[in-house]
Each structure stands twice: as C-alpha cells, then as structure tokens.
Short mmCIF file of C-alpha atoms and ligand atoms in Angstrom, two decimals:
data_model
loop_
_atom_site.label_atom_id
_atom_site.label_comp_id
_atom_site.label_asym_id
_atom_site.label_seq_id
_atom_site.Cartn_x
_atom_site.Cartn_y
_atom_site.Cartn_z
CA MET U 1 0.00 -0.02 0.00
CA LYS U 2 1.23 3.46 -0.89
CA ARG U 3 -0.27 5.93 1.56
CA ILE U 4 -3.39 6.97 3.36
CA GLU U 5 -5.50 8.49 0.61
CA HIS U 6 -8.29 9.80 2.82
CA ILE U 7 -10.16 9.37 6.05
CA GLY U 8 -13.91 8.95 5.71
CA ILE U 9 -16.25 10.59 8.20
CA ALA U 10 -19.93 9.67 8.29
CA VAL U 11 -22.19 12.69 8.86
CA ARG U 12 -25.93 13.29 9.01
CA ASP U 13 -26.01 16.65 7.32
CA ILE U 14 -23.49 17.43 4.62
CA GLU U 15 -24.19 21.21 4.56
CA SER U 16 -23.68 21.85 8.26
CA SER U 17 -20.72 19.42 8.40
CA ASN U 18 -19.14 21.21 5.43
CA LYS U 19 -19.28 24.44 7.44
CA LEU U 20 -18.03 22.78 10.60
CA PHE U 21 -15.04 21.16 8.93
CA ALA U 22 -14.18 24.32 7.02
CA LYS U 23 -13.99 25.98 10.42
CA ILE U 24 -11.96 23.18 11.98
CA LEU U 25 -9.52 22.67 9.11
CA GLY U 26 -9.26 26.33 8.02
CA THR U 27 -10.00 25.48 4.44
CA LYS U 28 -13.16 24.98 2.40
CA SER U 29 -14.31 21.80 0.78
CA TYR U 30 -12.85 21.73 -2.73
CA LYS U 31 -15.35 19.31 -4.22
CA SER U 32 -18.69 17.65 -3.56
CA GLU U 33 -19.81 14.59 -5.42
CA VAL U 34 -22.85 12.40 -5.47
CA VAL U 35 -22.09 8.65 -5.75
CA ASP U 36 -25.33 7.23 -7.05
CA ALA U 37 -24.15 3.59 -6.83
CA GLN U 38 -23.65 4.01 -3.07
CA GLY U 39 -26.55 6.36 -2.39
CA VAL U 40 -24.28 8.91 -0.81
CA VAL U 41 -23.06 12.46 -1.23
CA THR U 42 -19.41 13.16 -0.42
CA SER U 43 -17.41 16.30 0.23
CA PHE U 44 -13.66 16.52 0.14
CA PHE U 45 -11.14 18.66 2.01
CA LYS U 46 -7.43 18.69 1.26
CA ILE U 47 -4.89 19.07 4.06
CA GLY U 48 -1.42 18.89 2.62
CA GLU U 49 -1.12 15.43 1.09
CA SER U 50 -4.15 14.11 2.94
CA LYS U 51 -7.83 14.26 2.30
CA ILE U 52 -10.89 14.15 4.47
CA GLU U 53 -14.07 12.73 2.96
CA LEU U 54 -17.38 13.65 4.54
CA ILE U 55 -20.06 11.14 3.58
CA ALA U 56 -23.79 11.61 4.07
CA SER U 57 -26.63 9.36 3.01
CA LEU U 58 -29.07 10.16 0.20
CA ASN U 59 -31.49 7.41 1.02
CA LYS U 60 -32.52 4.93 3.72
CA GLU U 61 -30.92 1.96 1.92
CA SER U 62 -27.39 3.35 1.71
CA VAL U 63 -24.62 1.87 3.84
CA ILE U 64 -24.14 5.21 5.57
CA SER U 65 -27.77 5.36 6.51
CA LYS U 66 -27.52 1.84 8.01
CA TYR U 67 -24.28 2.79 9.71
CA LEU U 68 -25.85 5.84 11.37
CA GLU U 69 -28.73 3.76 12.63
CA LYS U 70 -26.29 1.90 14.83
CA ASN U 71 -23.46 4.38 15.31
CA LYS U 72 -22.91 8.05 15.99
CA GLU U 73 -21.46 10.33 13.41
CA GLY U 74 -17.68 10.17 13.12
CA MET U 75 -14.77 8.20 11.78
CA HIS U 76 -16.11 5.68 9.31
CA HIS U 77 -13.16 4.33 7.29
CA ILE U 78 -9.49 4.72 6.34
CA ALA U 79 -8.70 4.59 2.67
CA PHE U 80 -5.32 3.40 1.44
CA TYR U 81 -4.07 4.17 -2.02
CA VAL U 82 -2.73 1.19 -3.94
CA ASP U 83 -1.46 0.77 -7.50
CA ASP U 84 -3.56 -2.28 -8.19
CA VAL U 85 -6.62 -3.01 -6.03
CA ASN U 86 -7.12 -6.47 -7.59
CA ALA U 87 -3.56 -7.51 -6.85
CA GLU U 88 -3.97 -6.34 -3.23
CA ILE U 89 -7.25 -8.26 -2.90
CA LYS U 90 -5.43 -11.41 -4.04
CA ARG U 91 -2.57 -10.83 -1.60
CA LEU U 92 -4.88 -10.09 1.37
CA LYS U 93 -7.13 -13.10 0.72
CA LYS U 94 -4.04 -15.28 0.93
CA GLU U 95 -3.47 -13.71 4.34
CA GLY U 96 -7.00 -14.65 5.41
CA ILE U 97 -8.46 -11.15 5.23
CA ARG U 98 -11.95 -11.09 3.75
CA VAL U 99 -13.01 -8.51 1.17
CA ILE U 100 -16.55 -7.18 1.31
CA ASN U 101 -16.76 -6.48 -2.44
CA GLU U 102 -14.34 -8.34 -4.61
CA THR U 103 -15.87 -6.77 -7.68
CA LEU U 104 -14.60 -3.23 -7.46
CA SER U 105 -17.13 -0.47 -7.19
CA ARG U 106 -16.95 3.09 -8.41
CA GLY U 107 -16.16 5.50 -5.57
CA ALA U 108 -16.06 9.22 -5.40
CA ASP U 109 -13.08 11.21 -6.71
CA ASN U 110 -12.54 8.99 -9.82
CA LYS U 111 -11.53 5.92 -7.78
CA MET U 112 -12.20 2.20 -8.07
CA ILE U 113 -12.62 0.89 -4.56
CA CYS U 114 -13.19 -2.12 -2.36
CA PHE U 115 -13.66 -2.57 1.41
CA LEU U 116 -12.05 -5.11 3.70
CA HIS U 117 -14.16 -6.92 6.25
CA PRO U 118 -13.89 -5.12 9.61
CA LYS U 119 -14.13 -8.43 11.44
CA ASP U 120 -10.72 -9.29 9.96
CA THR U 121 -9.15 -5.84 10.57
CA ASN U 122 -9.51 -5.19 14.30
CA GLY U 123 -12.81 -3.48 13.63
CA VAL U 124 -11.34 -0.84 11.33
CA LEU U 125 -13.19 -0.42 8.05
CA ILE U 126 -10.46 -0.22 5.43
CA GLU U 127 -11.03 0.97 1.89
CA LEU U 128 -8.54 0.25 -0.88
CA CYS U 129 -8.58 2.62 -3.77
CA GLN U 130 -6.86 3.20 -7.08
CA GLU U 131 -7.38 5.79 -9.78
CA ALA U 132 -10.11 4.74 -12.26
CA GLU U 133 -9.07 4.54 -15.94
CO1 LIG D 1 -13.70 6.65 1.07
#
C-alpha cells in the first residue's frame, strides 16, 4: 500500500458538516460529489497530502444510513491508495483477510474501490482505492 488516501467521516447533514469542517480545518471543501451507486453524497477537504471525505446518506438503503442507525457520526473508514486493487485483494485473501466487495465499485473522486471486512481488521473499516481509468 502506498499511503493513506483519505479518512472517511460519516455525517448526518452534509451542509452543516461542510461548514463545521471548514471551520476546523481552516480550508473549504474543494469538491462535492454524489455517488449514485452508493446512495451517498461526499465532500472533500485537502490538508497537505491528505484528504478528508465527509459522507452523508441520500436514502435509507445506503450503507451510511444503516451505519448511522447503529453508530454516531464520526470516523467511518480509512482509505489506502494502492497501485492495483485487484492484486492487493489477491494478496490479502491469501493472508485470510476477507474482502466485502471483490468486484470493485466506483467510488467518489474517480476511484475504483473495495472494502475489507472489519471483522478481519480489528474493527477498522479499510477501503482500498486506485485511480479509475
Ligand atoms: Co472513502
């Protein structure tokens, strides 16, 4: 894995959270993007080399909606940038780490992504991402 690409934070209200994080980070969100496939809206902040991704639900069926039924707002996942997600999936499966979606899905920010199973990662939801073609 190359680096931490972003940290994902689940929020209930993207507008008020945008304002809050602009205040905290001292910089405005540079992009907002709807990811239809996931039923979410995202908002990105750039801090040096690192990004913060705010994620809010657009419907009751989205993973973020389900997450917020059981959890409070806050840290949701850590995303690692890799050159080749499929190669990493192969490597991690050999290590006994389960992957939630082996068929990559389209994430925000022009990325192809997958998630590792938190039961196999000390409870941390880990996203792997690479630039989409
Ligand atoms: Co993410």
